[in-house]
CSV table of C-alpha atoms and ligand atoms in Angstrom, one decimal:
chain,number,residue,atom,x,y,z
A,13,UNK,CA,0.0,0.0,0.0
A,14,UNK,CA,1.3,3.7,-1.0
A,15,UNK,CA,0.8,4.6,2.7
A,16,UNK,CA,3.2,1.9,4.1
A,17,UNK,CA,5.4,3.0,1.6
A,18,UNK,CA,5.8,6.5,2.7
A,19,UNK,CA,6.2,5.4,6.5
A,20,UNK,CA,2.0,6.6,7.1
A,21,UNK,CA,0.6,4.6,9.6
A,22,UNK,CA,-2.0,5.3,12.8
A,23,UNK,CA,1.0,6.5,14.7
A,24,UNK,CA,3.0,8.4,12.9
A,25,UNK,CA,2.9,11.6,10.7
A,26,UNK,CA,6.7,11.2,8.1
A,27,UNK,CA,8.1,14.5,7.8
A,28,UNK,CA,7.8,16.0,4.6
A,29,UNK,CA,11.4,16.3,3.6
A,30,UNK,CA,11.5,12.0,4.2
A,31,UNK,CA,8.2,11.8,2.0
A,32,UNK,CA,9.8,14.3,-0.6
A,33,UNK,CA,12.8,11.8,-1.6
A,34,UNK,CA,10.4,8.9,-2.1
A,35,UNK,CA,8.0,10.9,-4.2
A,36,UNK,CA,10.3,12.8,-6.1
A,37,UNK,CA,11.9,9.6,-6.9
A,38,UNK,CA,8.8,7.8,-7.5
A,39,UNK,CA,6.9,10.4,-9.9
A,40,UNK,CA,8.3,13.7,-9.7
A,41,UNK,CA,5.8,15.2,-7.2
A,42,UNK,CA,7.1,17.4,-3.8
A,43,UNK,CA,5.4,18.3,-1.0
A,44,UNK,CA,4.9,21.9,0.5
A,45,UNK,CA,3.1,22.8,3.7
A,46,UNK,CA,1.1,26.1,3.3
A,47,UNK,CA,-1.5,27.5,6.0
A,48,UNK,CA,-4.7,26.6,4.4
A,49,UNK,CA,-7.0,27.2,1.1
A,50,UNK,CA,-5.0,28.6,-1.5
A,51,UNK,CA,-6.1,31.1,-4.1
A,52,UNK,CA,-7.3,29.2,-7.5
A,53,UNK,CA,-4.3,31.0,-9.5
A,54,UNK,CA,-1.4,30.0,-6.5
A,55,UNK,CA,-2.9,26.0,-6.2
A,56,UNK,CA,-2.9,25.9,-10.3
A,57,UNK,CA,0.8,27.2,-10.5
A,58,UNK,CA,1.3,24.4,-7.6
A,59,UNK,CA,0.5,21.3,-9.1
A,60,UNK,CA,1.7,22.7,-12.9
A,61,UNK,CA,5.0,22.2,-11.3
A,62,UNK,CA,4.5,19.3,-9.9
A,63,UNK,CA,4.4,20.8,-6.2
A,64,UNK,CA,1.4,19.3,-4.1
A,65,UNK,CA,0.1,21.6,-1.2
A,66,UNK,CA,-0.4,19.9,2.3
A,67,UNK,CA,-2.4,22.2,5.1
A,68,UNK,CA,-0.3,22.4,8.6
A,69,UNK,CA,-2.9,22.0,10.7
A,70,UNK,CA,-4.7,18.7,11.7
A,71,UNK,CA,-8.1,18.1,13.0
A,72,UNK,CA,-9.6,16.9,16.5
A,73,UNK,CA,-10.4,13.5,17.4
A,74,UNK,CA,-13.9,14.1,17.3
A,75,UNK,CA,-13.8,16.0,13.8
A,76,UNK,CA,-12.7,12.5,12.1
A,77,UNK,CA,-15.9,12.0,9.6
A,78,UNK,CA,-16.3,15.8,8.5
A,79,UNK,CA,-14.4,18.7,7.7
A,80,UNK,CA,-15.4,21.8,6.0
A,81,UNK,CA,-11.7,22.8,5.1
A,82,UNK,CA,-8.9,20.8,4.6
A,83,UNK,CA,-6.5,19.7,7.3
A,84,UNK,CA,-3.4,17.8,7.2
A,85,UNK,CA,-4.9,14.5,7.9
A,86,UNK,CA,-7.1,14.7,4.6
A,87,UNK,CA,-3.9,16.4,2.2
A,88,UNK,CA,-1.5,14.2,3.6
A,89,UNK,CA,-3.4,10.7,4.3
A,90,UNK,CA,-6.1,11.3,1.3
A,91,UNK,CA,-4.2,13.1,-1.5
A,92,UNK,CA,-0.4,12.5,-0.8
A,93,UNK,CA,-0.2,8.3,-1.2
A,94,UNK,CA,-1.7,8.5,-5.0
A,95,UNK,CA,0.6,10.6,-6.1
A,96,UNK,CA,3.2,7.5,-6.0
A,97,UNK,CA,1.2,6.3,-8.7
A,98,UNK,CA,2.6,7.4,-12.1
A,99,UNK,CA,-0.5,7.8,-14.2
A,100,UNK,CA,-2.7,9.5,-11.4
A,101,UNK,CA,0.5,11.7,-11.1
A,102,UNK,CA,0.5,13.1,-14.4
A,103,UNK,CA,-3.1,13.6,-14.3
A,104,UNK,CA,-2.7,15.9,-11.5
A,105,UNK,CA,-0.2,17.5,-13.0
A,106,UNK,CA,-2.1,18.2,-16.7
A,107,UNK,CA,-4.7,19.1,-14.2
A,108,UNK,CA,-2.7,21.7,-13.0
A,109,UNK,CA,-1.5,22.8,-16.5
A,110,UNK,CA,-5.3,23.3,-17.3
A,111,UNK,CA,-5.9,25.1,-14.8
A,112,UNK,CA,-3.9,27.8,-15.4
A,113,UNK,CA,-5.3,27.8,-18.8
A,114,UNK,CA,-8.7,28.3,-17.0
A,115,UNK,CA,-7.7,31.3,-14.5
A,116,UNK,CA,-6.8,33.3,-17.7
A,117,UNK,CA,-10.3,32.0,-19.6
A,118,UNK,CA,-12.7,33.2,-16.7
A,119,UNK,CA,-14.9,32.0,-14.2
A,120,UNK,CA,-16.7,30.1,-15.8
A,121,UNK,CA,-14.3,27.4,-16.9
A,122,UNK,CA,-13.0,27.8,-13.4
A,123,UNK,CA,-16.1,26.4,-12.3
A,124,UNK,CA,-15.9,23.6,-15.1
A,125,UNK,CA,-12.6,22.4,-13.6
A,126,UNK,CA,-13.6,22.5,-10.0
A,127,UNK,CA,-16.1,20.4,-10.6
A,128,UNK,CA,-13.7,17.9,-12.6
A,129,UNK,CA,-11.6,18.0,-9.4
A,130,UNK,CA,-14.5,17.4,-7.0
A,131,UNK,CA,-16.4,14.2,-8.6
A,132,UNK,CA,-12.7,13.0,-9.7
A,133,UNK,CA,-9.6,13.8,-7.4
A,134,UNK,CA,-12.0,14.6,-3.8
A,135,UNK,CA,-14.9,12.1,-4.6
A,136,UNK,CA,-13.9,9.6,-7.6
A,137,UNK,CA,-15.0,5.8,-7.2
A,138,UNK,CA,-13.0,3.3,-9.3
A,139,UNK,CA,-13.9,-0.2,-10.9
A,140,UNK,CA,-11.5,-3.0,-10.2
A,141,UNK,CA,-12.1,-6.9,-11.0
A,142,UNK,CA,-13.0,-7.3,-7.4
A,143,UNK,CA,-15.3,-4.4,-7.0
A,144,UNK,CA,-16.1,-0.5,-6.6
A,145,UNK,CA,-13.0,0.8,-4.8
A,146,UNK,CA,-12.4,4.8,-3.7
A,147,UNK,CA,-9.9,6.8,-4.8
A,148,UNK,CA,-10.9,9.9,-4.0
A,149,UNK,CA,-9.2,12.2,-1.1
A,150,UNK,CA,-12.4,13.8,0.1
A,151,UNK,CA,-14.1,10.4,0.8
A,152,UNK,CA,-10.8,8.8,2.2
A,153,UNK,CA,-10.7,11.1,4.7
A,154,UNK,CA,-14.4,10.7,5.8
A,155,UNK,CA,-14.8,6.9,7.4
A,156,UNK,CA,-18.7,7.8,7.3
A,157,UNK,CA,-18.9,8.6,3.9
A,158,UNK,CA,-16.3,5.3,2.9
A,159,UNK,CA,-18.8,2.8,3.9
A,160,UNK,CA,-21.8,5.4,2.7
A,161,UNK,CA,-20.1,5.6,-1.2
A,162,UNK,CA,-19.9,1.9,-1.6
A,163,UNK,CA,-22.6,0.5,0.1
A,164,UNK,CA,-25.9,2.8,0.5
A,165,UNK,CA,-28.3,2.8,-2.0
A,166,UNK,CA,-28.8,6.5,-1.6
A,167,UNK,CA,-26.4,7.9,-4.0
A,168,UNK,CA,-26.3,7.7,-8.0
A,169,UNK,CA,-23.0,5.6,-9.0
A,170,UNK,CA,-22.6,7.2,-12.6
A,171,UNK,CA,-19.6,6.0,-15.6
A,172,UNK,CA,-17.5,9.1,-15.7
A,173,UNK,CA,-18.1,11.2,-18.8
A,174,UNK,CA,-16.2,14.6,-19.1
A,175,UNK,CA,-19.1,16.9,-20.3
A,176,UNK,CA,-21.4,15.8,-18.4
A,177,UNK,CA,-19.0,15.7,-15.0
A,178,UNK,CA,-18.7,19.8,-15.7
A,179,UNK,CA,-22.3,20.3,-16.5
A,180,UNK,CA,-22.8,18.5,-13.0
A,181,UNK,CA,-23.4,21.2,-9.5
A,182,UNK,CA,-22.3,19.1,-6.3
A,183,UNK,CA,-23.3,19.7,-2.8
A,184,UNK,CA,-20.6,20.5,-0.4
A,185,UNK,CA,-23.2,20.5,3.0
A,186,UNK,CA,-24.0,16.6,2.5
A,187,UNK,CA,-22.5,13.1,1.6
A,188,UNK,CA,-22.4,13.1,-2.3
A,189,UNK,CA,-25.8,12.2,-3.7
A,190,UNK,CA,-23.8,11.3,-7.2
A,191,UNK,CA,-20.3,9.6,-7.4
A,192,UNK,CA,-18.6,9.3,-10.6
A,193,UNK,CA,-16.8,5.9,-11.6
A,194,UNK,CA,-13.3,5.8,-13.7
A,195,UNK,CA,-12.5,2.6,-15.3
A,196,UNK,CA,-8.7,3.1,-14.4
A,197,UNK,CA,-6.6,6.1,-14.5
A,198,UNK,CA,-5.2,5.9,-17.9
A,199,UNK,CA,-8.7,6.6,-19.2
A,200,UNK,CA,-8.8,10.0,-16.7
A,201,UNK,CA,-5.7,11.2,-17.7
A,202,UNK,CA,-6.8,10.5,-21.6
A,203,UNK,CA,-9.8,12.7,-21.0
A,204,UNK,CA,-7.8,15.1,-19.9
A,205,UNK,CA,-5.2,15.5,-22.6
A,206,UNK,CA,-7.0,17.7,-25.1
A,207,UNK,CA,-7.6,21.3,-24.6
A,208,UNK,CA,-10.6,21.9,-22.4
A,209,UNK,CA,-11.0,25.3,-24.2
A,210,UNK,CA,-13.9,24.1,-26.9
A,211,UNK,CA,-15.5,22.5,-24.0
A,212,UNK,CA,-15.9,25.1,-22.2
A,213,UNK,CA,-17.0,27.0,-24.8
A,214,UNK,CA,-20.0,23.8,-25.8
A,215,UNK,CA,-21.3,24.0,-22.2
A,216,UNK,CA,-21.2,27.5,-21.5
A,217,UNK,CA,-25.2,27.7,-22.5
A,218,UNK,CA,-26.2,24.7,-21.7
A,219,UNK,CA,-28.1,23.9,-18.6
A,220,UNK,CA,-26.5,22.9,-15.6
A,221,UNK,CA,-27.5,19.3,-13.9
A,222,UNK,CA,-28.5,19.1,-10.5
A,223,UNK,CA,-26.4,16.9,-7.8
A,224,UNK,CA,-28.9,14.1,-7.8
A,225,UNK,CA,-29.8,14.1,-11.7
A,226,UNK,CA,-29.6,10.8,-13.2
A,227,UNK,CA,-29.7,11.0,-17.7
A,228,UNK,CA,-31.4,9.0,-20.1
A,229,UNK,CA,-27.7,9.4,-21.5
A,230,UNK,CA,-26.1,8.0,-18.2
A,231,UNK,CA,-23.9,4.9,-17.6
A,232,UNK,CA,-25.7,3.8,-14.7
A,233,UNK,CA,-24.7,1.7,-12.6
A,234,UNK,CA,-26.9,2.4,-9.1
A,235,UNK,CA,-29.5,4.9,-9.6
A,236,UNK,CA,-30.4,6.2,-6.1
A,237,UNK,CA,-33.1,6.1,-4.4
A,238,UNK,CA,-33.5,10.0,-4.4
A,239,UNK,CA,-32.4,9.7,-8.4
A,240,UNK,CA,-34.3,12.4,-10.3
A,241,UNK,CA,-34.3,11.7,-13.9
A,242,UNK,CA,-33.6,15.0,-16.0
A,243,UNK,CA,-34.1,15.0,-19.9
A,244,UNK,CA,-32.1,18.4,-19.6
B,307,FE2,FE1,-8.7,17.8,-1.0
């Protein structure tokens, strides 16, 4: 497990400058510890050069299923170990690279890419040969919403599709009512390769979809029990 590799365990926080040689080695990636939320501009610049930041502080004990802000126990235990993996890496990095593109485009592609980041990098689900698996940090860090992604019947579980992933609004206030699933990261970082710039420019006037839509166009692989079926 990328966690055992870095030295993470229930006891211990690594320093940074021990993580930074085995990530730098592994996939380029370094560590920096900043105070908390970064402008959208200073985070893109971040992760275009392959510089991940981790928040100082850490939560209490009783603070361990929700957070409204990030803490060090969610960067550092939810983001950090994936970024040993090569292709997830790079996609983090083009990430990055498109989203300085999008700061100098305008808010509204801003908005487009935040919302790649949260159904993807905060709250993506995965499907391996032995089942749904979680790969995203926001969910990691949250051991209520862990057992709530895979196992409720509540939520939508959805195949990811790009277009309709930015057309998608998400609720920050609740467990996710929609989760997203990649096939593997290859096929993430391939939807991510091209310039986001026409896409941005398709969607602009098209309506938005609420959190808990579910398409006639949809991969679908749980419809949820609060699923609303949009034709939008
Ligand atoms: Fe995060």
């Amino acid at each position: 497990m990328n966690q055992e590799r870095f030295g993470m365990s229930e006891h211990a926080i690594p320093k940074f400058d021990e993580l930074n040689v085995t990530l730098k080695k592994a996939t380029g990636w370094e560590l920096i510890g900043v105070e908390g939320l970064l402008p959208d501009d200073v985070f893109f610049g971040h992760l275009s050069q392959r510089r991940f930041p981790v928040t100082w502080w850490i939560r209490k004990k009783e603070q361990l299923d929700y957070l409204s802000e990030p803490d060090l126990f969610h960067d550092l235990f939810g983001h950090v170990p994936l970024l040993l993996e090569p292709v997830f890496a790079d996609y983090m990095h083009a990430y990055g690279c498109g989203g300085v593109k999008a700061a100098k485009i305008g808010a509204d592609a801003l908005k487009r890419l935040t919302r790649l980041y949260w159904y993807t990098v905060e709250f993506g689900l995965i499907r391996r040969p032995e089942g749904l698996r979680i790969y995203g940090a926001g969910i990691v860090s949250s051991k209520g919403e862990s057992i709530y992604c895979l196992e409720s019947n509540n939520p939508n579980r959805i195949g990811f599709d790009l277009e309709r992933v930015m057309r998608t609004q998400f609720r920050i206030d609740t467990y996710q009512q929609t989760y997203f699933v990649i096939d593997d990261f290859e096929s993430l970082f391939a939807a991510t390769r091209p310039d986001f710039a026409p896409l941005y420019a398709k969607v602009e006037n098209l309506p938005d979809f609420a959190a808990v839509d579910v398409l006639p166009t949809d991969l679908v692989l749980n419809a949820g029990k609060h699923a609303a079926v949009s034709i939008a």
